[in-house]
Every structure is written in C-alpha cells, then in structure tokens.
C-alpha cells in the first residue's frame, strides 16, 4: 500500500542503479501483455504531472531535466522507446477538455487498457500563466499559505470527483484483469506531511471509491496499488513564478529516484 | 505583432478585467494565423499542381519519344528522352517528399520561403491559448462567460491544429528569433 511505498523510499539511497534497472523492465511488460501490445492510459487533473510521467515511462525524458508545465491540447500518445508495440495514452486533464476523457472512457470500458494510472498530487496542481492573486479562490488580504490551503483543498476534491468519473468505465471494463495504480506525485512539496497524505488517500473518500471498484469487479479482475514519487523536484509556484510552497527540507534526489524506481517496479509486478 | 508584448506581459498579473482583451487577442491572432495557413496551403497546392503538370508532361514526352523514335534522329531522341526522364524523376521525388507525412523539412522550407512570421504567430497563439485556458480554469467565475471563452479557445486551437496539419506537429512551440 501507499505507506509501504514511503517506507521503501526512506531506506533506499544508492538509487541511480535502481532506476536504470527498473526502466528496462518495461520491455518485458510489452511481451507479457495480451497481443504483445502494452496499452497504458494515464488519467489525472491538469498540472499533476501526467505528461512528464508519460515521457518517463516511454523513456523520453530524464527525471533530472526540469520541464515547464505546458498544457496539453489533445490526448497525447507516447510510444515506448526501443519497443515495437508499447503505447501510453494521456488525455488532457483540464475540465474543459472532457470530450477527450469521454473518448478514453469508451476505450477503458471496451477493455482496450489493462493498466490504468491515475495521477494525483495532494491538490498541488500546477497552473499556467496566472498569478495566484488572480485565482478566483484568492481573497483580498489572504496570505500565500492561506491561499495554498484552500486551493489544494479544492483540487483534492477535484481529484476525488475525477476518480469517481473514471471509476464508472473501470467498473464496466472488459479487460481482465484490470490493473490500476494511483500515483501520488509532487512528493517534494508534501513530503513533510506524508502521514497526512497517506491517510488522505488510503483512509478516505478516495479509497472508498477504489473499494467500490474492487467490490464491483472482484479481486480476481481488478487490483489497485498506491505509489508515490516526485517526477520533477520543483516546489510549488504559481503560473507567473511566485513561490507558493518550497521543496521540503528533508526531501532529496535519491528519495525521488527511489520512488521512481518503485513506480516502475510496481508496473512491472502488475504484469507478472 | 509588436502590440502583443505590450498587450499582455507575461510577468504581469492577469486580472479578471483582462478578459475582453484576452478574447480580442485570441480572435486577432487566430485570424492572422488562419490567414497565413490558408496562404501556405494555397502555395502548397499550387506547387503540387505545378509538379504534377511537369510530371505528366514529362511522362507524355517520354512515351512520345519511345513510341516515335524512328521519326527522330538519334541525338534528338536521346535528348528528349533524357530531359523528360530527368524532369519526371525530379518532379516525382519532390511530390513524394511533399506528400510524405513524416517529411516536415520540405514543407517547412516552402513555409519559411513564403513567410518567416508563421511559426512566431503559432507560438504566440499557443501562448495565448495557455493564458486563456488558465484564465478559464482559475479566474473566470460566470458559467456563461466560461462558455464564451471556451468557444474562443476552441476556435484558436482548431487554427493551431490546422497549422500542425500543414507543417507537421512541432515538438514544441518554442520560438527563438
């Protein structure tokens, strides 16, 4: 479960090898999946790190390379590097692009994807170009901390609502078994609150929705795991660069890579 | 185009009152890029038609030279055959490059030769779409205003998709002069 992931992380430090060892495991993944084609769909709200994850899974991007948040206009497709038939589909996360989600939902319910990754970030959703004081949640005289609290709270609710939306096609999915990962990204921002974050996802409305899917599909047809990492270590800033929350003082790159390796490992285990 | 930087400075805060200006800029830059894309599209059609004509004329000349070689002296026959064969090869290869979806280079050369501003326009419209989308998500409160903004963003995105379809989707819209 999610808490175990954090425990694993806190023990692993010489990690560069771990990442390099785990990444090629995706090659095995392709062979193991039905029809020789690995189809992964990545859901998540805008600004949680879906595209960055897609690039990393496909082997296109190194985690040490910082990438500015750029909103995706349409569903993105990444092919596994060095693979013949692996594909990662990422519908854009913004609410106004729900038609792209509906198309992906149809594919999920048709059983086109056996691996579903839902990316959440404890409400730390990046936003583009807009200052936090222009956000509709901001009120005159509010401190940055107060704004971040209500902003992330709203985004956490959005994450739960989106999971409920995703749960419908997953419950109907013909893919057997369906494997779902909840990836809690942006560890570098919330690392000091990790107990709260763990509780939020594993002992709350979020997990209740996961349990509903489990009871509908049955444990033989559906399995779910929590994993967590920081895809990039960047802190939390507004769209115009104002710092909203800094990187946790006890978070480091070895921790990030350990978690990343854990994510790859879980995906690999899912396919065995 | 210089007004763009004055109208929206990225380092400045976008406030709810900027909404109308944002919509006006989206419309302005969508129309500008649409116009450029139409021009490029027409240019590509003209070039393709010209190359097709050359290919057909060369093929006819080739066939004629082969069929009626007895009526010509050997040097004339050889000259017509060589020229038409070379023209046919050159036009066919150019057409192949233009129609090849993976070959952005040829199209980009044509686009660049016609207009250096097109990529800059696409970059700026993409940036505007990002700002407008952020405005939609974070600033806009009224549902009806959100619908209007959504429509304007969608129109701008369809122009960007049109641009992508003409030159092939760029890896990024980053633009450096």
Short mmCIF file of C-alpha atoms in Angstrom, two decimals:
data_model
loop_
_atom_site.label_atom_id
_atom_site.label_comp_id
_atom_site.label_asym_id
_atom_site.label_seq_id
_atom_site.Cartn_x
_atom_site.Cartn_y
_atom_site.Cartn_z
CA UNK A 1 0.00 0.00 0.00
CA UNK A 2 0.88 3.64 -0.07
CA UNK A 3 2.52 3.74 3.34
CA UNK A 4 4.77 0.83 2.42
CA UNK A 5 5.99 2.80 -0.57
CA UNK A 6 7.16 5.58 1.69
CA UNK A 7 8.91 3.09 3.96
CA UNK A 8 10.71 1.57 0.99
CA UNK A 9 11.75 5.04 -0.09
CA UNK A 10 13.21 6.01 3.22
CA UNK A 11 15.55 3.02 3.09
CA UNK A 12 16.88 3.38 -0.45
CA UNK A 13 19.60 5.85 -1.21
CA UNK A 14 22.05 4.49 -3.81
CA UNK A 15 19.33 4.69 -6.33
CA UNK A 16 20.59 5.64 -9.78
CA UNK A 17 21.18 1.95 -10.49
CA UNK A 18 17.69 1.11 -9.28
CA UNK A 19 16.11 3.46 -11.78
CA UNK A 20 18.27 2.18 -14.57
CA UNK A 21 17.50 -1.40 -13.66
CA UNK A 22 13.79 -0.88 -13.38
CA UNK A 23 13.31 1.11 -16.55
CA UNK A 24 14.18 -1.71 -18.96
CA UNK A 25 11.57 -3.83 -17.19
CA UNK A 26 9.07 -2.03 -19.40
CA UNK A 27 10.47 -4.07 -22.26
CA UNK A 28 9.24 -7.22 -20.54
CA UNK A 29 5.92 -5.55 -19.91
CA UNK A 30 5.23 -5.35 -23.63
CA UNK A 31 5.76 -9.06 -24.10
CA UNK A 32 3.60 -10.01 -21.16
CA UNK A 33 0.50 -8.11 -22.12
CA UNK A 34 -2.12 -9.65 -24.34
CA UNK A 35 -1.49 -9.31 -28.03
CA UNK A 36 2.04 -8.17 -27.40
CA UNK A 37 0.87 -4.60 -27.02
CA UNK A 38 1.18 -2.67 -23.78
CA UNK A 39 -1.52 -0.04 -23.62
CA UNK A 40 -1.42 2.23 -20.63
CA UNK A 41 -3.85 5.07 -20.01
CA UNK A 42 -2.88 7.88 -17.66
CA UNK A 43 -5.64 9.98 -16.10
CA UNK A 44 -5.33 12.92 -13.75
CA UNK A 45 -6.22 16.57 -13.37
CA UNK A 46 -4.31 19.24 -15.27
CA UNK A 47 -0.95 20.06 -13.73
CA UNK A 48 -0.42 16.83 -11.79
CA UNK A 49 2.42 15.55 -14.00
CA UNK A 50 0.73 13.14 -16.43
CA UNK A 51 2.76 14.20 -19.46
CA UNK A 52 6.02 14.09 -17.51
CA UNK A 53 5.16 10.57 -16.36
CA UNK A 54 4.30 9.57 -19.92
CA UNK A 55 7.66 10.83 -21.14
CA UNK A 56 9.47 8.99 -18.36
CA UNK A 57 7.64 5.72 -18.95
CA UNK A 58 8.34 5.98 -22.63
CA UNK A 59 11.99 6.65 -21.87
CA UNK A 60 11.86 10.08 -23.47
CA UNK A 61 12.79 12.23 -20.52
CA UNK A 62 15.28 12.12 -17.73
CA UNK A 63 13.87 12.98 -14.28
CA UNK A 64 16.70 15.42 -13.71
CA UNK A 65 15.55 17.56 -16.61
CA UNK A 66 13.13 20.17 -15.41
CA UNK A 67 10.18 20.77 -17.65
CA UNK A 68 7.88 23.76 -17.51
CA UNK A 69 4.24 22.90 -17.22
CA UNK A 70 2.64 23.10 -20.62
CA UNK A 71 -1.00 22.29 -21.02
CA UNK A 72 -1.82 19.52 -23.50
CA UNK A 73 -4.40 20.41 -26.15
CA UNK A 74 -5.33 16.89 -27.15
CA UNK A 75 -4.84 13.33 -25.99
CA UNK A 76 -1.13 12.60 -26.07
CA UNK A 77 0.36 9.34 -27.25
CA UNK A 78 3.82 8.13 -26.35
CA UNK A 79 5.43 5.08 -27.84
CA UNK A 80 7.91 3.16 -25.77
CA UNK A 81 11.41 3.81 -26.96
CA UNK A 82 13.12 0.70 -28.22
CA UNK A 83 9.76 -1.09 -28.13
CA UNK A 84 7.70 -2.34 -31.01
CA UNK A 85 4.24 -2.01 -29.61
CA UNK A 86 4.00 -0.18 -26.30
CA UNK A 87 1.80 2.87 -26.12
CA UNK A 88 0.82 5.31 -23.39
CA UNK A 89 -2.33 7.37 -23.84
CA UNK A 90 -2.78 10.56 -21.82
CA UNK A 91 -6.00 12.55 -22.11
CA UNK A 92 -5.56 16.23 -21.15
CA UNK A 93 -6.58 16.98 -17.60
CA UNK A 94 -8.34 20.32 -17.90
CA UNK A 95 -12.07 20.30 -17.16
CA UNK A 96 -12.93 21.97 -20.46
CA UNK A 97 -11.47 19.07 -22.40
CA UNK A 98 -13.90 16.47 -21.09
CA UNK A 99 -14.64 15.20 -24.62
CA UNK A 100 -11.12 13.74 -24.70
CA UNK A 101 -11.86 11.98 -21.41
CA UNK A 102 -15.11 10.55 -22.75
CA UNK A 103 -13.24 9.06 -25.70
CA UNK A 104 -10.72 7.50 -23.30
CA UNK A 105 -13.55 6.23 -21.06
CA UNK A 106 -15.06 4.41 -24.02
CA UNK A 107 -11.74 2.70 -24.66
CA UNK A 108 -11.40 1.79 -20.98
CA UNK A 109 -14.88 0.26 -20.84
CA UNK A 110 -14.15 -1.60 -24.10
CA UNK A 111 -11.20 -3.19 -22.36
CA UNK A 112 -8.52 -1.54 -24.51
CA UNK A 113 -6.37 -0.76 -21.45
CA UNK A 114 -5.27 -3.20 -18.82
CA UNK A 115 -3.12 -0.72 -16.98
CA UNK A 116 -4.71 2.49 -15.73
CA UNK A 117 -2.66 5.09 -13.89
CA UNK A 118 -4.40 7.87 -12.03
CA UNK A 119 -2.03 10.72 -11.20
CA UNK A 120 -2.89 12.85 -8.17
CA UNK A 121 -0.73 15.31 -6.26
CA UNK A 122 -2.48 16.06 -2.98
CA UNK A 123 -4.02 19.08 -4.61
CA UNK A 124 -0.78 20.70 -5.76
CA UNK A 125 -1.93 21.18 -9.34
CA UNK A 126 0.36 23.40 -11.40
CA UNK A 127 -1.19 26.24 -13.27
CA UNK A 128 -0.05 28.27 -16.23
CA UNK A 129 0.47 31.97 -16.71
CA UNK A 130 -1.88 33.07 -13.94
CA UNK A 131 -0.83 34.64 -10.67
CA UNK A 132 -2.31 33.18 -7.51
CA UNK A 133 -3.84 36.56 -6.64
CA UNK A 134 -5.89 36.38 -9.86
CA UNK A 135 -7.29 33.00 -8.91
CA UNK A 136 -10.98 33.07 -8.06
CA UNK A 137 -10.23 31.45 -4.71
CA UNK A 138 -7.98 34.31 -3.65
CA UNK A 139 -9.47 36.93 -1.39
CA UNK A 140 -8.02 40.31 -0.52
CA UNK A 141 -5.53 40.12 2.33
CA UNK A 142 -5.05 36.36 2.10
CA UNK A 143 -1.56 35.05 2.81
CA UNK A 144 0.16 32.65 0.42
CA UNK A 145 -0.26 29.84 2.97
CA UNK A 146 -3.97 30.52 3.31
CA UNK A 147 -4.40 30.55 -0.46
CA UNK A 148 -2.46 27.30 -0.91
CA UNK A 149 -4.60 25.66 1.76
CA UNK A 150 -7.92 26.46 0.09
CA UNK A 151 -6.54 25.91 -3.42
CA UNK A 152 -5.17 22.46 -2.65
CA UNK A 153 -8.33 21.55 -0.75
CA UNK A 154 -10.40 22.37 -3.82
CA UNK A 155 -8.01 20.44 -6.06
CA UNK A 156 -8.13 17.41 -3.75
CA UNK A 157 -11.90 17.41 -4.11
CA UNK A 158 -11.42 17.61 -7.88
CA UNK A 159 -9.14 14.56 -7.70
CA UNK A 160 -11.84 12.60 -5.86
CA UNK A 161 -14.53 13.71 -8.30
CA UNK A 162 -12.36 12.71 -11.23
CA UNK A 163 -11.69 9.30 -9.69
CA UNK A 164 -15.45 8.82 -9.38
CA UNK A 165 -15.78 9.65 -13.09
CA UNK A 166 -13.02 7.21 -14.01
CA UNK A 167 -14.49 4.51 -11.78
CA UNK A 168 -17.58 4.10 -13.99
CA UNK A 169 -15.77 2.85 -17.13
CA UNK A 170 -13.34 0.84 -14.99
CA UNK A 171 -16.27 -0.97 -13.38
CA UNK A 172 -17.57 -1.78 -16.87
CA UNK A 173 -14.17 -2.65 -18.35
CA UNK A 174 -13.92 -5.92 -20.20
CA UNK A 175 -10.17 -6.09 -19.63
CA UNK A 176 -9.31 -8.94 -17.30
CA UNK A 177 -7.50 -8.30 -15.09
CA UNK A 178 -7.53 -4.52 -14.89
CA UNK A 179 -4.57 -3.06 -13.07
CA UNK A 180 -4.80 0.38 -11.54
CA UNK A 181 -2.10 2.47 -9.98
CA UNK A 182 -2.70 5.65 -8.06
CA UNK A 183 0.44 7.71 -8.41
CA UNK A 184 0.68 10.46 -5.81
CA UNK A 185 3.13 12.88 -7.40
CA UNK A 186 4.92 16.01 -6.12
CA UNK A 187 6.40 14.34 -3.06
CA UNK A 188 8.96 17.11 -2.85
CA UNK A 189 6.20 19.55 -1.89
CA UNK A 190 4.24 17.49 0.65
CA UNK A 191 6.99 15.21 1.97
CA UNK A 192 6.84 16.70 5.47
CA UNK A 193 3.10 15.98 5.59
CA UNK A 194 3.43 12.43 4.27
CA UNK A 195 1.42 10.87 7.09
CA UNK A 196 -1.49 13.19 6.34
CA UNK A 197 -1.16 12.49 2.62
CA UNK A 198 -1.09 8.74 3.22
CA UNK A 199 -4.22 9.00 5.33
CA UNK A 200 -5.94 11.21 2.77
CA UNK A 201 -5.61 8.65 0.00
CA UNK A 202 -5.71 5.33 1.82
CA UNK A 203 -8.28 6.05 4.50
CA UNK A 204 -10.87 8.38 2.99
CA UNK A 205 -13.35 9.02 0.19
CA UNK A 206 -10.64 8.34 -2.39
CA UNK A 207 -10.03 4.85 -1.11
CA UNK A 208 -13.76 4.25 -0.66
CA UNK A 209 -14.17 4.76 -4.41
CA UNK A 210 -11.33 2.32 -5.08
CA UNK A 211 -13.04 -0.20 -2.78
CA UNK A 212 -16.29 0.27 -4.71
CA UNK A 213 -14.50 -0.63 -7.95
CA UNK A 214 -12.95 -3.64 -6.20
CA UNK A 215 -16.28 -4.89 -4.93
CA UNK A 216 -17.86 -4.47 -8.39
CA UNK A 217 -15.07 -6.11 -10.36
CA UNK A 218 -13.83 -8.58 -7.76
CA UNK A 219 -10.25 -9.11 -6.66
CA UNK A 220 -9.62 -11.58 -9.46
CA UNK A 221 -10.40 -8.99 -12.11
CA UNK A 222 -9.15 -5.79 -10.57
CA UNK A 223 -6.18 -4.84 -8.47
CA UNK A 224 -5.04 -1.47 -7.23
CA UNK A 225 -1.82 -0.12 -5.73
CA UNK A 226 -0.67 3.23 -4.41
CA UNK A 227 2.75 4.51 -5.44
CA UNK A 228 4.32 7.85 -4.95
CA UNK A 229 7.15 9.92 -6.35
CA UNK A 230 8.24 13.33 -7.44
CA UNK A 231 8.51 13.40 -11.19
CA UNK A 232 10.45 16.63 -11.01
CA UNK A 233 11.73 18.44 -7.94
CA UNK A 234 10.44 21.92 -8.45
CA UNK A 235 8.49 23.15 -5.45
CA UNK A 236 5.10 24.73 -5.99
CA UNK A 237 4.89 28.02 -7.85
CA UNK A 238 2.10 29.99 -9.45
CA UNK A 239 1.84 30.35 -13.21
CA UNK A 240 3.77 33.60 -13.01
CA UNK A 241 6.54 32.13 -10.89
CA UNK A 242 5.54 33.28 -7.41
CA UNK A 243 6.75 30.69 -4.88
CA UNK A 244 3.76 29.12 -3.12
CA UNK A 245 5.45 26.26 -1.29
CA UNK A 246 9.10 25.34 -1.26
CA UNK A 247 10.72 21.94 -1.57
CA UNK A 248 10.56 20.02 1.72
CA UNK A 249 13.86 20.42 3.54
CA UNK A 250 14.26 16.66 4.12
CA UNK A 251 13.50 15.70 0.53
CA UNK A 252 16.32 14.85 -1.87
CA UNK A 253 17.03 13.49 -5.32
CA UNK A 254 17.93 9.97 -4.07
CA UNK A 255 14.49 9.81 -2.48
CA UNK A 256 12.92 10.92 -5.73
CA UNK A 257 14.78 8.28 -7.73
CA UNK A 258 13.99 5.58 -5.18
CA UNK A 259 10.33 6.34 -5.56
CA UNK A 260 10.57 6.47 -9.31
CA UNK A 261 12.16 3.03 -9.28
CA UNK A 262 9.30 1.87 -7.08
CA UNK A 263 6.77 3.12 -9.63
CA UNK A 264 8.47 1.19 -12.43
CA UNK A 265 8.72 -1.87 -10.19
CA UNK A 266 5.01 -1.82 -9.40
CA UNK A 267 4.09 -1.61 -13.07
CA UNK A 268 6.40 -4.50 -13.74
CA UNK A 269 4.91 -6.55 -10.90
CA UNK A 270 1.42 -5.88 -12.20
CA UNK A 271 2.31 -7.70 -15.36
CA UNK A 272 3.66 -10.85 -13.79
CA UNK B 1 2.56 41.94 -33.98
CA UNK B 2 4.59 44.21 -31.76
CA UNK B 3 1.46 45.17 -29.87
CA UNK B 4 1.34 41.64 -28.49
CA UNK B 5 4.08 42.16 -25.94
CA UNK B 6 2.55 45.44 -24.84
CA UNK B 7 -0.91 43.99 -24.54
CA UNK B 8 -0.04 41.00 -22.39
CA UNK B 9 3.17 40.92 -20.46
CA UNK B 10 3.72 37.50 -19.01
CA UNK B 11 5.41 38.82 -15.92
CA UNK B 12 2.36 40.94 -15.12
CA UNK B 13 -0.70 39.60 -13.43
CA UNK B 14 -3.76 38.78 -15.47
CA UNK B 15 -6.79 40.21 -13.72
CA UNK B 16 -10.49 39.47 -14.35
CA UNK B 17 -10.78 42.80 -16.21
CA UNK B 18 -8.36 41.47 -18.86
CA UNK B 19 -10.96 39.03 -20.12
CA UNK B 20 -12.24 41.12 -23.05
CA UNK B 21 -8.72 41.99 -24.14
CA UNK B 22 -7.79 38.31 -23.97
CA UNK B 23 -10.73 37.33 -26.15
CA UNK B 24 -9.91 40.11 -28.62
CA UNK B 25 -6.30 38.91 -28.84
CA UNK B 26 -7.41 35.31 -29.31
CA UNK B 27 -9.64 36.39 -32.18
CA UNK B 28 -6.96 38.62 -33.70
CA UNK B 29 -4.19 36.02 -33.61
CA UNK B 30 -6.47 33.16 -34.67
CA UNK B 31 -7.49 35.19 -37.72
CA UNK B 32 -3.87 36.12 -38.50
CA UNK B 33 -2.64 32.53 -38.27
CA UNK B 34 -5.64 31.25 -40.22
CA UNK B 35 -4.82 33.71 -43.00
CA UNK B 36 -1.16 32.67 -43.07
CA UNK B 37 -2.08 28.98 -43.04
CA UNK B 38 -4.55 29.47 -45.89
CA UNK B 39 -1.82 31.23 -47.87
CA UNK B 40 0.68 28.44 -47.21
CA UNK B 41 -1.93 25.81 -48.00
CA UNK B 42 -2.71 27.51 -51.31
CA UNK B 43 1.01 27.80 -52.09
CA UNK B 44 1.48 24.11 -51.42
CA UNK B 45 -1.46 23.28 -53.71
CA UNK B 46 0.00 25.47 -56.50
CA UNK B 47 3.43 23.85 -56.11
CA UNK B 48 1.91 20.38 -56.11
CA UNK B 49 -0.19 21.19 -59.20
CA UNK B 50 2.88 22.57 -60.97
CA UNK B 51 4.91 19.48 -60.11
CA UNK B 52 2.06 17.20 -61.23
CA UNK B 53 1.89 19.06 -64.54
CA UNK B 54 5.64 18.71 -65.06
CA UNK B 55 5.43 15.02 -64.20
CA UNK B 56 2.56 14.42 -66.65
CA UNK B 57 4.17 16.43 -69.48
CA UNK B 58 7.47 14.63 -68.91
CA UNK B 59 5.73 11.26 -68.93
CA UNK B 60 3.93 12.10 -72.17
CA UNK B 61 7.19 13.33 -73.71
CA UNK B 62 8.90 10.13 -72.61
CA UNK B 63 6.18 7.93 -74.11
CA UNK B 64 6.21 10.01 -77.31
CA UNK B 65 9.99 9.72 -77.62
CA UNK B 66 9.83 5.94 -77.16
CA UNK B 67 6.84 5.42 -79.46
CA UNK B 68 8.04 7.66 -82.29
CA UNK B 69 11.80 7.15 -82.03
CA UNK B 70 12.06 6.14 -85.72
CA UNK B 71 10.89 9.59 -86.83
CA UNK B 72 13.67 11.34 -84.91
CA UNK B 73 17.37 11.40 -85.33
CA UNK B 74 19.22 9.61 -82.56
CA UNK B 75 20.60 12.75 -80.87
CA UNK B 76 17.14 14.43 -80.70
CA UNK B 77 15.63 11.19 -79.43
CA UNK B 78 18.30 10.84 -76.75
CA UNK B 79 17.94 14.50 -75.71
CA UNK B 80 14.13 14.36 -75.35
CA UNK B 81 14.33 11.06 -73.52
CA UNK B 82 16.96 12.28 -71.07
CA UNK B 83 15.32 15.65 -70.38
CA UNK B 84 11.85 14.17 -69.90
CA UNK B 85 13.24 11.34 -67.74
CA UNK B 86 15.12 13.79 -65.51
CA UNK B 87 12.10 16.11 -65.24
CA UNK B 88 9.87 13.16 -64.39
CA UNK B 89 12.28 11.89 -61.74
CA UNK B 90 12.78 15.31 -60.16
CA UNK B 91 9.06 16.16 -60.04
CA UNK B 92 8.11 12.69 -58.74
CA UNK B 93 10.68 12.88 -55.97
CA UNK B 94 9.57 16.37 -54.98
CA UNK B 95 5.94 15.25 -54.91
CA UNK B 96 6.85 12.23 -52.84
CA UNK B 97 8.57 14.48 -50.29
CA UNK B 98 5.63 16.88 -50.18
CA UNK B 99 3.10 14.12 -49.60
CA UNK B 100 5.20 12.18 -47.14
CA UNK B 101 3.63 12.89 -43.73
CA UNK B 102 6.93 12.25 -41.96
CA UNK B 103 8.84 14.69 -44.08
CA UNK B 104 8.39 18.08 -42.47
CA UNK B 105 11.55 19.53 -43.97
CA UNK B 106 10.26 20.11 -47.48
CA UNK B 107 7.05 21.71 -46.25
CA UNK B 108 8.96 23.81 -43.73
CA UNK B 109 11.28 25.05 -46.48
CA UNK B 110 8.30 26.15 -48.52
CA UNK B 111 6.67 27.75 -45.48
CA UNK B 112 9.87 29.51 -44.50
CA UNK B 113 10.43 30.77 -48.01
CA UNK B 114 6.93 32.23 -48.02
CA UNK B 115 6.68 33.60 -44.53
CA UNK B 116 9.03 33.70 -41.56
CA UNK B 117 6.33 35.02 -39.28
CA UNK B 118 4.10 31.97 -39.36
CA UNK B 119 5.92 29.97 -36.71
CA UNK B 120 6.13 33.04 -34.48
CA UNK B 121 2.39 33.55 -34.88
CA UNK B 122 1.69 29.92 -33.98
CA UNK B 123 3.94 30.22 -30.94
CA UNK B 124 2.16 33.37 -29.78
CA UNK B 125 -1.28 31.95 -30.35
CA UNK B 126 -0.28 28.81 -28.43
CA UNK B 127 0.89 31.02 -25.58
CA UNK B 128 -2.36 32.97 -25.67
CA UNK B 129 -4.35 29.73 -25.59
CA UNK B 130 -2.37 28.74 -22.49
CA UNK B 131 -3.16 32.05 -20.81
CA UNK B 132 -6.83 31.89 -21.81
CA UNK B 133 -7.10 28.30 -20.63
CA UNK B 134 -5.55 29.27 -17.30
CA UNK B 135 -7.96 32.20 -17.13
CA UNK B 136 -10.85 29.81 -17.80
CA UNK B 137 -9.75 27.42 -15.06
CA UNK B 138 -8.64 29.88 -12.41
CA UNK B 139 -10.19 33.29 -12.95
CA UNK B 140 -13.49 33.07 -14.76
CA UNK B 141 -16.45 32.63 -12.43
CA UNK B 142 -19.62 33.10 -14.50
CA UNK B 143 -20.75 29.99 -16.33
CA UNK B 144 -21.93 31.87 -19.45
CA UNK B 145 -18.63 33.73 -19.67
CA UNK B 146 -16.81 30.40 -19.36
CA UNK B 147 -18.79 29.04 -22.28
CA UNK B 148 -17.88 32.04 -24.43
CA UNK B 149 -14.22 31.77 -23.50
CA UNK B 150 -14.25 28.03 -24.13
CA UNK B 151 -15.59 28.62 -27.64
CA UNK B 152 -12.93 31.22 -28.40
CA UNK B 153 -10.17 28.92 -27.09
CA UNK B 154 -11.54 26.03 -29.14
CA UNK B 155 -11.51 28.19 -32.29
CA UNK B 156 -7.91 29.18 -31.63
CA UNK B 157 -6.96 25.56 -31.01
CA UNK B 158 -8.54 24.46 -34.25
CA UNK B 159 -6.40 27.03 -36.09
CA UNK B 160 -3.32 25.68 -34.27
CA UNK B 161 -4.35 22.15 -35.29
CA UNK B 162 -4.70 23.41 -38.88
CA UNK B 163 -1.16 24.82 -38.61
CA UNK B 164 0.06 21.49 -37.21
CA UNK B 165 -1.57 19.63 -40.09
CA UNK B 166 0.20 21.81 -42.67
CA UNK B 167 3.73 21.70 -41.32
CA UNK B 168 3.53 18.63 -39.09
CA UNK B 169 3.11 18.91 -35.35
CA UNK B 170 6.13 20.67 -33.84
CA UNK B 171 7.82 19.14 -30.80
CA UNK B 172 7.26 22.44 -29.07
CA UNK B 173 6.15 25.90 -29.98
CA UNK B 174 9.24 27.46 -28.50
CA UNK B 175 10.29 30.20 -30.83
CA UNK B 176 13.64 31.85 -30.98
CA UNK B 177 14.36 34.68 -33.33
#
